[in-house]
């Protein structure tokens, strides 16, 4: 039997900012016991995943070994860390551990997907630990943009790993626990094998700013406003939501929470004791009784999401409320790369209504939840690990983070999704590659990103679609003409004749000269019809459409 | 007969950054003579215009009045100002005027679309002018990120208009003409009726920086590089392209221009006398003979365009050249909002190759071509117009720019696309709204954005597609079963049976209970088949697909 080894294997999150999913294993090769850290989602976009509802890491590798998976740990309640728990749990069936607030969110997700809530166990903060196979795991409180975010202190027979989760260095986070440097020194004092570390803001050269700095700026903005004030931020950023609410109260305004996620997060924060002092709010239906200059709405949709409250207000009324000339709309948020178009669309819609739109371009109304470059160095220095393994980043972030570690003489391992790193032995080394990828939640079905389903949709979006139907009679002769139905294509092109007629005329000519052997072979006939349609369309409208051919034979 | 009036009517560009298209008219109502300023394109995206090749302003209003259009003036050779000239000229048929470099580009575009190059006339700079009906128009040289960009001085019987085109305040632009404040004072000294003004950077609070600042930083970066150096910027930014080439030469590297647009722009700049001193370059085929540490490639694709040189290098080889570990890739450019995903994809691909990717996030390697907020104020102050009319911006930019004008006591008019503003009379006033919109170049066909073609494509991308075919015999009875072919949908769903079989079974049941009158009515039958397929799919895969139904009747 081979010696026990300690491995690290990211299945998601090390190659994108999203769908975090990290495996640790300990034991003899192929007999390792595993734990999983985080089980999050990524979000689809029209460019690469139209129609998709959610994106998960492909967990096939772990599913095959689920009998050796001892536990799932969730660092915090952001969707990219907890969002897939409900959808994927039944393929893994290991107990889930999280702190109170996170566990509350995870239980809701389990329930929504028909899983047993009791599989989610609430854990107290470090120094309490959970034993899972050869691992002992503790939740070290850390500041981020959601309450109870935690680093994991993972003890193994081979040594200690510190997995940061998402974090920033905030000693005054307003809600939730602060960054306590002494706690990090303490857990690191006997040596840390590996620091597995958030890389999101590695390209930002400035030290991060505390949540405490945005309050006064927001308060002064709200106090100076004339009409209704509406502000948006991530609902899970409870500290910010409270800051917004307090600014509204300070300006003598009644506060309304709009959007399901906004109300749910505030409720969960109250239920779990995270926050007991949220300002008084009124329900939306009472807002219409109040003069608009006395109202402050806090709404979902900081990323321009089509169904969120901000987008609904941009399109018109939402729950009886609407924006008017002279109102103020504040984005107390950063636009995540890729969401710029959606956010700009909402800003312009408000601008057309005469609403004053304010965002963070001046750096006043938002601070990031992630550690910047100097903050990462501070953590490196506190932990002084034998190796830094960057995670939570695109490839370029991971690469930059390895470089950053090198600047202070620390070894770094660039381990994108699927890279199995052994941490036992003299130095960390890559011992294998696992096939990884993405699983799409598509409607109610999980499909593979490479199954071709989404590829076909993208092709239809780019090229349009033609349906060709042809009936072949008992003598293997065409019965009547082939019909063409177009969808997503111009009605007429070069010849000004309807495109479907042009295509049908082309197929009539083709069928007139087709020989018997071709007409008798469904496969060859379909392929020939498809080719003729694509070429005829190309010469008529400059585009080769996707084609579905249905040949019906009347009898054998 | 009513008195003559002077009108301004943006058909494109005042509501987006792109597809610039501004009409000026003078004369009695409905008998005005017109000139058009710029005829540009906007670029499609997957979210709103999948498969579309280019976007033009809808010029239907002007086309109906083309007999009263006396001239088309092009301020500069950027695609969003000149890109539609070839495609739309035949619908307007008025002489085109531009300065030498711009005219050269415009002629190529006319020729590509089969129009007569001689319709494009070269104009010298102000104080030379062109008479066009009641207008006299001069090209006032101005700095921007392309040579020969010009403001237009438009004299009318009612007074002078200054139309800025795109500009920045650069007294040392390296290539092309500098900003000369005295020239702006001079043209403004007898009073300016309206300043129609670029709004792109109105949200940037800092004074703009000169092109001259980027050279030393780029040179030091290139000199410090080990492997091959590749840099990208907009090909039309001739000054930047030359700066990059000079940095390469200064570091003792052979310079290669990669990408058609890159080579074309440098050629045109040489041909038109804009730039006579471009460093020596070598053709790509000679590059393979040279050690990579002695090479500097300047390539197209700063916005992540799929077919440009940068993207090709990110996917592998391009013209025999490829990137390797230790090479440097420089984005000497800004990512235009909406292009972030494409650019990040390329950056990550290079990161995976071990290439060191550098962009302008530190503010060292790029300067904008547009006037920032303080620069706009400087122009307002130089021109002191009776009214500022913001253009070249989304609605929020125009609105902000009106507010900026107000800060220094200037009247502003918020006139988005389709707003007809009368400039004669005591104060400018909105006298009408014209229906505007977008025309898509789709393959080789021009279609309206609202024609439903693209809407159908987006629906197929989001929902997938099912083709249903059914044959009805001579007795109005189904002949065999209905067939379903799926495209862009999961193969199986809830029941684990192939989706097409589930749908066919559903239709079989439905047809079994369908009455004669339904079977005899093509419209009702098709609608019923569609509804059944959508509902069955929804319960099987949680998604209602687009459906094409083809019912074939064997005889009447």
PDB file of C-alpha atoms in Angstrom, chain A residues 245-361:
ATOM      1  CA  UNK A 245     -31.544  52.174   5.393  1.00  0.00           C
ATOM      2  CA  UNK A 246     -29.893  54.265   8.086  1.00  0.00           C
ATOM      3  CA  UNK A 247     -29.119  57.011   5.574  1.00  0.00           C
ATOM      4  CA  UNK A 248     -32.801  57.020   4.646  1.00  0.00           C
ATOM      5  CA  UNK A 249     -33.893  57.246   8.282  1.00  0.00           C
ATOM      6  CA  UNK A 250     -31.347  59.977   8.998  1.00  0.00           C
ATOM      7  CA  UNK A 251     -32.883  61.973   6.155  1.00  0.00           C
ATOM      8  CA  UNK A 252     -36.351  61.473   7.661  1.00  0.00           C
ATOM      9  CA  UNK A 253     -37.476  59.036   4.986  1.00  0.00           C
ATOM     10  CA  UNK A 254     -39.586  55.905   5.304  1.00  0.00           C
ATOM     11  CA  UNK A 255     -37.607  52.900   4.132  1.00  0.00           C
ATOM     12  CA  UNK A 256     -39.027  50.223   1.802  1.00  0.00           C
ATOM     13  CA  UNK A 257     -37.256  46.997   0.849  1.00  0.00           C
ATOM     14  CA  UNK A 258     -38.126  45.935  -2.694  1.00  0.00           C
ATOM     15  CA  UNK A 259     -37.313  42.592  -4.274  1.00  0.00           C
ATOM     16  CA  UNK A 260     -37.563  39.113  -2.832  1.00  0.00           C
ATOM     17  CA  UNK A 261     -33.853  38.614  -2.165  1.00  0.00           C
ATOM     18  CA  UNK A 262     -33.657  41.946  -0.334  1.00  0.00           C
ATOM     19  CA  UNK A 263     -36.458  41.064   2.078  1.00  0.00           C
ATOM     20  CA  UNK A 264     -35.228  37.499   2.538  1.00  0.00           C
ATOM     21  CA  UNK A 265     -31.659  38.469   3.415  1.00  0.00           C
ATOM     22  CA  UNK A 266     -32.755  41.033   5.983  1.00  0.00           C
ATOM     23  CA  UNK A 267     -35.106  38.450   7.487  1.00  0.00           C
ATOM     24  CA  UNK A 268     -32.400  35.776   7.662  1.00  0.00           C
ATOM     25  CA  UNK A 269     -29.967  38.257   9.194  1.00  0.00           C
ATOM     26  CA  UNK A 270     -32.519  39.026  11.906  1.00  0.00           C
ATOM     27  CA  UNK A 271     -33.480  35.366  12.465  1.00  0.00           C
ATOM     28  CA  UNK A 272     -29.887  34.272  12.850  1.00  0.00           C
ATOM     29  CA  UNK A 273     -28.965  37.077  15.203  1.00  0.00           C
ATOM     30  CA  UNK A 274     -26.513  38.664  12.769  1.00  0.00           C
ATOM     31  CA  UNK A 275     -28.260  41.977  12.994  1.00  0.00           C
ATOM     32  CA  UNK A 276     -30.827  42.995  15.565  1.00  0.00           C
ATOM     33  CA  UNK A 277     -30.970  46.707  14.899  1.00  0.00           C
ATOM     34  CA  UNK A 278     -32.164  47.090  11.310  1.00  0.00           C
ATOM     35  CA  UNK A 279     -34.090  50.350  10.923  1.00  0.00           C
ATOM     36  CA  UNK A 280     -37.870  50.176  10.758  1.00  0.00           C
ATOM     37  CA  UNK A 281     -39.195  49.531   7.254  1.00  0.00           C
ATOM     38  CA  UNK A 282     -42.654  49.797   5.736  1.00  0.00           C
ATOM     39  CA  UNK A 283     -44.247  47.419   3.229  1.00  0.00           C
ATOM     40  CA  UNK A 284     -44.408  48.557  -0.421  1.00  0.00           C
ATOM     41  CA  UNK A 285     -48.187  48.819  -0.363  1.00  0.00           C
ATOM     42  CA  UNK A 286     -47.988  51.553   2.297  1.00  0.00           C
ATOM     43  CA  UNK A 287     -45.477  53.554   0.300  1.00  0.00           C
ATOM     44  CA  UNK A 288     -48.073  55.047  -2.016  1.00  0.00           C
ATOM     45  CA  UNK A 289     -49.557  56.921   0.968  1.00  0.00           C
ATOM     46  CA  UNK A 290     -46.261  58.703   1.624  1.00  0.00           C
ATOM     47  CA  UNK A 291     -44.982  61.761  -0.286  1.00  0.00           C
ATOM     48  CA  UNK A 292     -42.143  60.632  -2.565  1.00  0.00           C
ATOM     49  CA  UNK A 293     -39.643  63.073  -1.030  1.00  0.00           C
ATOM     50  CA  UNK A 294     -40.109  61.118   2.208  1.00  0.00           C
ATOM     51  CA  UNK A 295     -39.397  57.713   0.671  1.00  0.00           C
ATOM     52  CA  UNK A 296     -36.238  55.664   0.361  1.00  0.00           C
ATOM     53  CA  UNK A 297     -36.443  52.383  -1.559  1.00  0.00           C
ATOM     54  CA  UNK A 298     -33.705  49.776  -1.281  1.00  0.00           C
ATOM     55  CA  UNK A 299     -34.010  47.441  -4.239  1.00  0.00           C
ATOM     56  CA  UNK A 300     -32.518  44.361  -5.875  1.00  0.00           C
ATOM     57  CA  UNK A 301     -30.892  44.446  -9.304  1.00  0.00           C
ATOM     58  CA  UNK A 302     -27.511  46.164  -8.962  1.00  0.00           C
ATOM     59  CA  UNK A 303     -26.249  44.097 -11.903  1.00  0.00           C
ATOM     60  CA  UNK A 304     -29.097  45.021 -14.250  1.00  0.00           C
ATOM     61  CA  UNK A 305     -30.799  41.637 -13.881  1.00  0.00           C
ATOM     62  CA  UNK A 306     -33.901  41.659 -16.092  1.00  0.00           C
ATOM     63  CA  UNK A 307     -36.367  40.492 -13.454  1.00  0.00           C
ATOM     64  CA  UNK A 308     -35.040  42.406 -10.454  1.00  0.00           C
ATOM     65  CA  UNK A 309     -36.735  45.437  -8.925  1.00  0.00           C
ATOM     66  CA  UNK A 310     -34.372  47.982 -10.528  1.00  0.00           C
ATOM     67  CA  UNK A 311     -35.110  46.696 -14.034  1.00  0.00           C
ATOM     68  CA  UNK A 312     -38.846  46.640 -13.337  1.00  0.00           C
ATOM     69  CA  UNK A 313     -38.730  50.250 -12.167  1.00  0.00           C
ATOM     70  CA  UNK A 314     -36.747  51.105 -15.306  1.00  0.00           C
ATOM     71  CA  UNK A 315     -39.515  49.595 -17.439  1.00  0.00           C
ATOM     72  CA  UNK A 316     -42.352  51.289 -15.508  1.00  0.00           C
ATOM     73  CA  UNK A 317     -44.273  50.411 -12.384  1.00  0.00           C
ATOM     74  CA  UNK A 318     -43.267  47.900  -9.743  1.00  0.00           C
ATOM     75  CA  UNK A 319     -45.691  47.128  -6.927  1.00  0.00           C
ATOM     76  CA  UNK A 320     -47.425  50.441  -7.585  1.00  0.00           C
ATOM     77  CA  UNK A 321     -44.199  52.438  -7.353  1.00  0.00           C
ATOM     78  CA  UNK A 322     -42.567  54.291 -10.228  1.00  0.00           C
ATOM     79  CA  UNK A 323     -39.698  56.695 -10.807  1.00  0.00           C
ATOM     80  CA  UNK A 324     -40.220  60.315 -11.818  1.00  0.00           C
ATOM     81  CA  UNK A 325     -38.261  63.361 -12.891  1.00  0.00           C
ATOM     82  CA  UNK A 326     -36.192  64.662  -9.998  1.00  0.00           C
ATOM     83  CA  UNK A 327     -35.842  61.289  -8.249  1.00  0.00           C
ATOM     84  CA  UNK A 328     -32.423  59.855  -7.427  1.00  0.00           C
ATOM     85  CA  UNK A 329     -31.222  56.341  -8.216  1.00  0.00           C
ATOM     86  CA  UNK A 330     -28.003  55.184  -6.533  1.00  0.00           C
ATOM     87  CA  UNK A 331     -25.939  52.177  -7.590  1.00  0.00           C
ATOM     88  CA  UNK A 332     -24.100  51.418  -4.327  1.00  0.00           C
ATOM     89  CA  UNK A 333     -22.293  48.645  -6.131  1.00  0.00           C
ATOM     90  CA  UNK A 334     -19.739  47.722  -8.742  1.00  0.00           C
ATOM     91  CA  UNK A 335     -20.773  46.387 -12.136  1.00  0.00           C
ATOM     92  CA  UNK A 336     -19.401  42.872 -12.517  1.00  0.00           C
ATOM     93  CA  UNK A 337     -17.530  42.533 -15.848  1.00  0.00           C
ATOM     94  CA  UNK A 338     -19.964  41.273 -18.454  1.00  0.00           C
ATOM     95  CA  UNK A 339     -22.968  43.061 -16.936  1.00  0.00           C
ATOM     96  CA  UNK A 340     -22.108  46.523 -18.289  1.00  0.00           C
ATOM     97  CA  UNK A 341     -24.684  46.475 -21.090  1.00  0.00           C
ATOM     98  CA  UNK A 342     -27.549  45.523 -18.805  1.00  0.00           C
ATOM     99  CA  UNK A 343     -26.638  48.150 -16.215  1.00  0.00           C
ATOM    100  CA  UNK A 344     -26.206  50.889 -18.846  1.00  0.00           C
ATOM    101  CA  UNK A 345     -29.621  50.022 -20.271  1.00  0.00           C
ATOM    102  CA  UNK A 346     -31.240  50.664 -16.894  1.00  0.00           C
ATOM    103  CA  UNK A 347     -29.263  53.864 -16.339  1.00  0.00           C
ATOM    104  CA  UNK A 348     -30.403  55.179 -19.715  1.00  0.00           C
ATOM    105  CA  UNK A 349     -34.024  54.249 -19.057  1.00  0.00           C
ATOM    106  CA  UNK A 350     -33.896  56.221 -15.806  1.00  0.00           C
ATOM    107  CA  UNK A 351     -32.141  59.081 -17.564  1.00  0.00           C
ATOM    108  CA  UNK A 352     -35.028  59.229 -20.048  1.00  0.00           C
ATOM    109  CA  UNK A 353     -37.433  59.591 -17.102  1.00  0.00           C
ATOM    110  CA  UNK A 354     -35.401  62.525 -15.803  1.00  0.00           C
ATOM    111  CA  UNK A 355     -34.049  60.538 -12.863  1.00  0.00           C
ATOM    112  CA  UNK A 356     -30.654  61.515 -11.483  1.00  0.00           C
ATOM    113  CA  UNK A 357     -28.516  58.361 -11.646  1.00  0.00           C
ATOM    114  CA  UNK A 358     -25.454  58.140  -9.399  1.00  0.00           C
ATOM    115  CA  UNK A 359     -22.956  55.290  -9.426  1.00  0.00           C
ATOM    116  CA  UNK A 360     -19.591  54.560  -7.875  1.00  0.00           C
ATOM    117  CA  UNK A 361     -17.480  55.999 -10.705  1.00  0.00           C
TER     118      UNK A 361
END
